[in-house]
Every structure is written in structure tokens, then in C-alpha cells.
């Protein structure tokens, strides 16, 4: 891997692959920042991996959508760290490695498939067990578990109505037909 540093950018060579990181200074104006981003876009279109390295304070001013669409990587830095927030990519050109990766079929994790098959077999076994239990319960006669109160005969209801106490005639109208008064007057 070969590294070179020039005015405001770093260049990395690894075989035929070239990556360029353009650094935007914390004191840079908006025009300088835009010029740096445009240079990175031109380099990205030229088949290079292009990154723009911005100060943390600039991130809120610049969205990541345009960088993602144009496959320009974004690095953010502060006094302690440098973090990649958008990965760079090759625009328009794909290497033989990328073509082979695209054409490959996804590999199947045999162990995971076996675990899933075992889980499915267990679920099916449980469902069959539940179905068998339901069929057994359906064949058994139903036995009541609680005593159901028997309805009272109409004669008994008529007798209980006849036992209602007489109301005095001098009650106010809001008390005369009030069921609560009847209920409470019956309790002694």
C-alpha cells in the first residue's frame, strides 16, 4: 500500500485500486467545503474511491443523501476520533471481484437450516399432540363442575311480591317509586 499526502488530500494506492480522502478544515468556508465535495465527486466518477473528511460541526449542515447516491464516502473527525458515516463505492465501473461477488449465489448456512427443521418438527409434534387431546376431550361426556341455580317457580315469585310492605301515602314523589327505598326498607 502506497500513501501520499498533498494539499488537502490523502492518496492511497493498493495495486490498481486508488482511494483519495479530501480533508475539509474546521475553518473552511462554505465555498471551500463545496469545492472539496465537487472534487471528490469528480474523482468518484473517475473510478476511484473518494472520501470527504469533514469536521463534526459540519455534519449538521451537510446531509448524507447526495453522498450515498454519488458513492462518495464521508468521514467525520473531531479531536479524538475519525468515523466513517458513509461508505465510498465505485461509480459506473465494477471490478472483476465485484462482478464475481454479484454473480455468486448466497451461501446456505446448513447448521441454521437443520436447527430450523428441528424446531419445525417440534412444533408439528406439539400440534399433533394438541389435536389428539382435543379429540379425546370431545369423546368424553361433559360433566358439570358447578351447580347451576334452578329457576324458581312462578308461584314462589308471586308470593314474594305479595309480601311487599305497604307504603305510607304521604311520601314525596321522588321516594314513592324508588327501588332503593323498597330494598332498604325491607332490611331490618
PDB file of C-alpha atoms in Angstrom:
ATOM      1  CA  UNK A   1       0.000   0.000   0.000  1.00  0.00           C
ATOM      2  CA  UNK A   2       1.402   3.342  -1.017  1.00  0.00           C
ATOM      3  CA  UNK A   3       0.385   6.588   0.721  1.00  0.00           C
ATOM      4  CA  UNK A   4       0.944  10.125  -0.418  1.00  0.00           C
ATOM      5  CA  UNK A   5      -0.092  13.431   1.097  1.00  0.00           C
ATOM      6  CA  UNK A   6      -0.723  16.548  -0.964  1.00  0.00           C
ATOM      7  CA  UNK A   7      -2.551  19.829  -0.393  1.00  0.00           C
ATOM      8  CA  UNK A   8      -5.729  18.931   1.462  1.00  0.00           C
ATOM      9  CA  UNK A   9      -5.970  15.299   0.443  1.00  0.00           C
ATOM     10  CA  UNK A  10      -4.540  11.852   1.110  1.00  0.00           C
ATOM     11  CA  UNK A  11      -3.990   9.329  -1.664  1.00  0.00           C
ATOM     12  CA  UNK A  12      -3.823   5.581  -1.047  1.00  0.00           C
ATOM     13  CA  UNK A  13      -2.727   3.073  -3.696  1.00  0.00           C
ATOM     14  CA  UNK A  14      -3.179  -0.653  -3.273  1.00  0.00           C
ATOM     15  CA  UNK A  15      -2.424  -2.490  -6.504  1.00  0.00           C
ATOM     16  CA  UNK A  16      -4.650  -0.891  -9.131  1.00  0.00           C
ATOM     17  CA  UNK A  17      -7.128   0.410  -6.563  1.00  0.00           C
ATOM     18  CA  UNK A  18      -6.838   4.093  -5.678  1.00  0.00           C
ATOM     19  CA  UNK A  19      -8.546   5.880  -2.794  1.00  0.00           C
ATOM     20  CA  UNK A  20      -8.500   9.613  -2.201  1.00  0.00           C
ATOM     21  CA  UNK A  21      -9.527  11.330   1.024  1.00  0.00           C
ATOM     22  CA  UNK A  22     -10.162  15.067   0.762  1.00  0.00           C
ATOM     23  CA  UNK A  23      -9.986  16.826   4.134  1.00  0.00           C
ATOM     24  CA  UNK A  24     -12.101  19.899   4.897  1.00  0.00           C
ATOM     25  CA  UNK A  25     -10.550  22.143   7.537  1.00  0.00           C
ATOM     26  CA  UNK A  26     -12.611  23.305  10.517  1.00  0.00           C
ATOM     27  CA  UNK A  27     -12.046  26.916   9.475  1.00  0.00           C
ATOM     28  CA  UNK A  28     -13.031  26.334   5.830  1.00  0.00           C
ATOM     29  CA  UNK A  29     -15.762  28.468   4.322  1.00  0.00           C
ATOM     30  CA  UNK A  30     -18.858  27.014   2.732  1.00  0.00           C
ATOM     31  CA  UNK A  31     -17.411  27.611  -0.741  1.00  0.00           C
ATOM     32  CA  UNK A  32     -14.214  25.736   0.143  1.00  0.00           C
ATOM     33  CA  UNK A  33     -16.254  22.860   1.508  1.00  0.00           C
ATOM     34  CA  UNK A  34     -18.386  22.683  -1.667  1.00  0.00           C
ATOM     35  CA  UNK A  35     -15.278  22.817  -3.873  1.00  0.00           C
ATOM     36  CA  UNK A  36     -13.787  19.900  -1.948  1.00  0.00           C
ATOM     37  CA  UNK A  37     -17.010  17.885  -2.300  1.00  0.00           C
ATOM     38  CA  UNK A  38     -17.142  18.577  -6.055  1.00  0.00           C
ATOM     39  CA  UNK A  39     -13.528  17.430  -6.461  1.00  0.00           C
ATOM     40  CA  UNK A  40     -14.385  14.231  -4.585  1.00  0.00           C
ATOM     41  CA  UNK A  41     -17.394  13.692  -6.876  1.00  0.00           C
ATOM     42  CA  UNK A  42     -15.187  14.030  -9.960  1.00  0.00           C
ATOM     43  CA  UNK A  43     -12.706  11.535  -8.523  1.00  0.00           C
ATOM     44  CA  UNK A  44     -15.511   9.123  -7.640  1.00  0.00           C
ATOM     45  CA  UNK A  45     -16.791   9.317 -11.218  1.00  0.00           C
ATOM     46  CA  UNK A  46     -13.255   8.626 -12.432  1.00  0.00           C
ATOM     47  CA  UNK A  47     -13.265   5.141 -10.919  1.00  0.00           C
ATOM     48  CA  UNK A  48     -11.551   5.996  -7.638  1.00  0.00           C
ATOM     49  CA  UNK A  49     -12.835   5.521  -4.136  1.00  0.00           C
ATOM     50  CA  UNK A  50     -13.419   9.074  -2.954  1.00  0.00           C
ATOM     51  CA  UNK A  51     -13.910  10.254   0.603  1.00  0.00           C
ATOM     52  CA  UNK A  52     -14.614  13.657   2.099  1.00  0.00           C
ATOM     53  CA  UNK A  53     -13.376  14.114   5.659  1.00  0.00           C
ATOM     54  CA  UNK A  54     -15.492  16.726   7.472  1.00  0.00           C
ATOM     55  CA  UNK A  55     -15.295  18.200  10.963  1.00  0.00           C
ATOM     56  CA  UNK A  56     -18.044  17.021  13.316  1.00  0.00           C
ATOM     57  CA  UNK A  57     -19.530  20.544  13.374  1.00  0.00           C
ATOM     58  CA  UNK A  58     -20.184  20.416   9.593  1.00  0.00           C
ATOM     59  CA  UNK A  59     -22.236  17.219   9.680  1.00  0.00           C
ATOM     60  CA  UNK A  60     -25.445  19.005  10.645  1.00  0.00           C
ATOM     61  CA  UNK A  61     -25.079  21.340   7.640  1.00  0.00           C
ATOM     62  CA  UNK A  62     -24.491  18.555   5.140  1.00  0.00           C
ATOM     63  CA  UNK A  63     -26.914  15.665   4.647  1.00  0.00           C
ATOM     64  CA  UNK A  64     -25.738  12.227   3.589  1.00  0.00           C
ATOM     65  CA  UNK A  65     -28.211  11.550   0.751  1.00  0.00           C
ATOM     66  CA  UNK A  66     -26.164  13.159  -2.034  1.00  0.00           C
ATOM     67  CA  UNK A  67     -23.035  11.367  -0.845  1.00  0.00           C
ATOM     68  CA  UNK A  68     -24.784   7.982  -0.852  1.00  0.00           C
ATOM     69  CA  UNK A  69     -26.254   8.497  -4.328  1.00  0.00           C
ATOM     70  CA  UNK A  70     -22.902   9.556  -5.773  1.00  0.00           C
ATOM     71  CA  UNK A  71     -20.997   6.892  -3.805  1.00  0.00           C
ATOM     72  CA  UNK A  72     -18.774   9.425  -2.080  1.00  0.00           C
ATOM     73  CA  UNK A  73     -17.626   8.279   1.332  1.00  0.00           C
ATOM     74  CA  UNK A  74     -17.932  10.585   4.316  1.00  0.00           C
ATOM     75  CA  UNK A  75     -15.541  10.568   7.260  1.00  0.00           C
ATOM     76  CA  UNK A  76     -16.219  12.726  10.313  1.00  0.00           C
ATOM     77  CA  UNK A  77     -13.489  13.827  12.690  1.00  0.00           C
ATOM     78  CA  UNK A  78     -13.056  15.624  15.989  1.00  0.00           C
ATOM     79  CA  UNK A  79     -10.125  15.972  18.407  1.00  0.00           C
ATOM     80  CA  UNK A  80     -10.131  12.263  19.269  1.00  0.00           C
ATOM     81  CA  UNK A  81     -11.725  10.149  16.526  1.00  0.00           C
ATOM     82  CA  UNK A  82     -12.356   9.695  12.833  1.00  0.00           C
ATOM     83  CA  UNK A  83     -15.561   7.809  11.992  1.00  0.00           C
ATOM     84  CA  UNK A  84     -16.894   6.651   8.625  1.00  0.00           C
ATOM     85  CA  UNK A  85     -20.590   7.538   8.314  1.00  0.00           C
ATOM     86  CA  UNK A  86     -20.992   6.837   4.568  1.00  0.00           C
ATOM     87  CA  UNK A  87     -19.049   4.123   2.750  1.00  0.00           C
ATOM     88  CA  UNK A  88     -17.466   5.006  -0.591  1.00  0.00           C
ATOM     89  CA  UNK A  89     -18.161   2.985  -3.716  1.00  0.00           C
ATOM     90  CA  UNK A  90     -17.134   2.790  -7.342  1.00  0.00           C
ATOM     91  CA  UNK A  91     -19.370   4.700  -9.768  1.00  0.00           C
ATOM     92  CA  UNK A  92     -20.116   3.144 -13.137  1.00  0.00           C
ATOM     93  CA  UNK A  93     -17.170   0.777 -13.073  1.00  0.00           C
ATOM     94  CA  UNK A  94     -17.140  -2.613 -11.417  1.00  0.00           C
ATOM     95  CA  UNK A  95     -14.033  -4.645 -10.966  1.00  0.00           C
ATOM     96  CA  UNK A  96     -13.846  -8.359 -11.720  1.00  0.00           C
ATOM     97  CA  UNK A  97     -14.062  -9.021  -7.980  1.00  0.00           C
ATOM     98  CA  UNK A  98     -17.322  -7.086  -7.681  1.00  0.00           C
ATOM     99  CA  UNK A  99     -18.797  -8.863 -10.725  1.00  0.00           C
ATOM    100  CA  UNK A 100     -17.970 -12.267  -9.255  1.00  0.00           C
ATOM    101  CA  UNK A 101     -19.473 -11.250  -5.915  1.00  0.00           C
ATOM    102  CA  UNK A 102     -22.665 -10.121  -7.635  1.00  0.00           C
ATOM    103  CA  UNK A 103     -22.977 -13.312  -9.679  1.00  0.00           C
ATOM    104  CA  UNK A 104     -22.389 -15.617  -6.691  1.00  0.00           C
ATOM    105  CA  UNK A 105     -25.427 -17.231  -5.147  1.00  0.00           C
ATOM    106  CA  UNK A 106     -25.835 -16.620  -1.438  1.00  0.00           C
ATOM    107  CA  UNK A 107     -24.400 -19.465   0.595  1.00  0.00           C
ATOM    108  CA  UNK A 108     -26.753 -21.553   2.700  1.00  0.00           C
ATOM    109  CA  UNK A 109     -25.959 -21.988   6.363  1.00  0.00           C
ATOM    110  CA  UNK A 110     -26.560 -25.736   6.722  1.00  0.00           C
ATOM    111  CA  UNK A 111     -26.417 -25.662  10.516  1.00  0.00           C
ATOM    112  CA  UNK A 112     -29.074 -22.985  10.706  1.00  0.00           C
ATOM    113  CA  UNK A 113     -31.320 -24.853   8.270  1.00  0.00           C
ATOM    114  CA  UNK A 114     -31.016 -28.012  10.391  1.00  0.00           C
ATOM    115  CA  UNK A 115     -31.914 -26.082  13.557  1.00  0.00           C
ATOM    116  CA  UNK A 116     -34.957 -24.590  11.829  1.00  0.00           C
ATOM    117  CA  UNK A 117     -36.043 -28.038  10.594  1.00  0.00           C
ATOM    118  CA  UNK A 118     -35.732 -29.422  14.136  1.00  0.00           C
ATOM    119  CA  UNK A 119     -37.772 -26.536  15.521  1.00  0.00           C
ATOM    120  CA  UNK A 120     -40.436 -27.088  12.854  1.00  0.00           C
ATOM    121  CA  UNK A 121     -40.601 -30.815  13.652  1.00  0.00           C
ATOM    122  CA  UNK A 122     -41.062 -29.993  17.362  1.00  0.00           C
ATOM    123  CA  UNK A 123     -43.880 -27.543  16.578  1.00  0.00           C
ATOM    124  CA  UNK A 124     -45.617 -30.113  14.353  1.00  0.00           C
ATOM    125  CA  UNK A 125     -45.316 -32.750  17.088  1.00  0.00           C
ATOM    126  CA  UNK A 126     -46.901 -30.387  19.623  1.00  0.00           C
ATOM    127  CA  UNK A 127     -49.754 -29.506  17.259  1.00  0.00           C
ATOM    128  CA  UNK A 128     -50.489 -33.208  16.671  1.00  0.00           C
ATOM    129  CA  UNK A 129     -50.445 -33.793  20.443  1.00  0.00           C
ATOM    130  CA  UNK A 130     -52.905 -30.939  21.000  1.00  0.00           C
ATOM    131  CA  UNK A 131     -55.212 -32.239  18.240  1.00  0.00           C
ATOM    132  CA  UNK A 132     -55.194 -35.700  19.842  1.00  0.00           C
ATOM    133  CA  UNK A 133     -56.071 -34.208  23.253  1.00  0.00           C
ATOM    134  CA  UNK A 134     -58.948 -32.202  21.783  1.00  0.00           C
ATOM    135  CA  UNK A 135     -60.356 -35.324  20.102  1.00  0.00           C
ATOM    136  CA  UNK A 136     -60.159 -37.264  23.402  1.00  0.00           C
ATOM    137  CA  UNK A 137     -61.914 -34.468  25.258  1.00  0.00           C
ATOM    138  CA  UNK A 138     -64.638 -34.320  22.591  1.00  0.00           C
ATOM    139  CA  UNK A 139     -65.376 -38.057  23.079  1.00  0.00           C
ATOM    140  CA  UNK A 140     -65.785 -37.762  26.857  1.00  0.00           C
ATOM    141  CA  UNK A 141     -69.220 -36.842  28.256  1.00  0.00           C
ATOM    142  CA  UNK A 142     -69.494 -33.367  29.667  1.00  0.00           C
ATOM    143  CA  UNK A 143     -69.784 -33.296  33.447  1.00  0.00           C
ATOM    144  CA  UNK A 144     -70.918 -30.081  35.106  1.00  0.00           C
ATOM    145  CA  UNK A 145     -68.372 -28.805  37.553  1.00  0.00           C
ATOM    146  CA  UNK A 146     -70.578 -26.206  39.246  1.00  0.00           C
ATOM    147  CA  UNK A 147     -74.143 -26.434  40.440  1.00  0.00           C
ATOM    148  CA  UNK A 148     -76.397 -24.263  38.345  1.00  0.00           C
ATOM    149  CA  UNK A 149     -79.094 -22.479  40.382  1.00  0.00           C
ATOM    150  CA  UNK A 150     -82.542 -23.785  39.473  1.00  0.00           C
ATOM    151  CA  UNK A 151     -85.096 -21.182  38.450  1.00  0.00           C
ATOM    152  CA  UNK A 152     -87.850 -20.561  40.996  1.00  0.00           C
ATOM    153  CA  UNK A 153     -91.411 -21.464  40.221  1.00  0.00           C
ATOM    154  CA  UNK A 154     -93.787 -18.653  39.216  1.00  0.00           C
ATOM    155  CA  UNK A 155     -95.883 -19.277  42.347  1.00  0.00           C
ATOM    156  CA  UNK A 156     -92.894 -18.556  44.594  1.00  0.00           C
ATOM    157  CA  UNK A 157     -92.239 -15.293  42.768  1.00  0.00           C
ATOM    158  CA  UNK A 158     -95.859 -14.230  43.161  1.00  0.00           C
ATOM    159  CA  UNK A 159     -95.733 -14.944  46.917  1.00  0.00           C
ATOM    160  CA  UNK A 160     -92.586 -12.830  47.338  1.00  0.00           C
ATOM    161  CA  UNK A 161     -94.280  -9.961  45.525  1.00  0.00           C
ATOM    162  CA  UNK A 162     -97.327 -10.247  47.740  1.00  0.00           C
ATOM    163  CA  UNK A 163     -95.194  -9.876  50.875  1.00  0.00           C
ATOM    164  CA  UNK A 164     -94.133  -6.320  49.967  1.00  0.00           C
ATOM    165  CA  UNK A 165     -94.773  -3.907  52.815  1.00  0.00           C
ATOM    166  CA  UNK A 166     -97.326  -1.185  52.448  1.00  0.00           C
ATOM    167  CA  UNK A 167     -96.011   2.279  51.740  1.00  0.00           C
ATOM    168  CA  UNK A 168     -97.355   5.293  53.535  1.00  0.00           C
ATOM    169  CA  UNK A 169     -99.384   7.604  51.294  1.00  0.00           C
ATOM    170  CA  UNK A 170     -97.667  10.771  52.402  1.00  0.00           C
ATOM    171  CA  UNK A 171     -94.218  10.074  50.817  1.00  0.00           C
ATOM    172  CA  UNK A 172     -92.732  12.627  48.408  1.00  0.00           C
ATOM    173  CA  UNK A 173     -92.929  11.725  44.683  1.00  0.00           C
ATOM    174  CA  UNK A 174     -89.179  11.076  44.279  1.00  0.00           C
ATOM    175  CA  UNK A 175     -89.316   8.410  47.012  1.00  0.00           C
ATOM    176  CA  UNK A 176     -92.605   6.699  46.043  1.00  0.00           C
ATOM    177  CA  UNK A 177     -91.340   4.577  43.144  1.00  0.00           C
ATOM    178  CA  UNK A 178     -87.665   4.439  44.107  1.00  0.00           C
ATOM    179  CA  UNK A 179     -86.465   0.792  44.110  1.00  0.00           C
ATOM    180  CA  UNK A 180     -83.653   1.623  46.533  1.00  0.00           C
ATOM    181  CA  UNK A 181     -86.129   2.777  49.158  1.00  0.00           C
ATOM    182  CA  UNK A 182     -88.023  -0.508  48.754  1.00  0.00           C
ATOM    183  CA  UNK A 183     -84.823  -2.522  49.005  1.00  0.00           C
ATOM    184  CA  UNK A 184     -83.507  -0.705  52.057  1.00  0.00           C
ATOM    185  CA  UNK A 185     -86.864  -0.669  53.862  1.00  0.00           C
ATOM    186  CA  UNK A 186     -87.036  -4.464  53.574  1.00  0.00           C
ATOM    187  CA  UNK A 187     -83.757  -4.884  55.519  1.00  0.00           C
ATOM    188  CA  UNK A 188     -84.038  -4.924  59.305  1.00  0.00           C
TER     189      UNK A 188
END
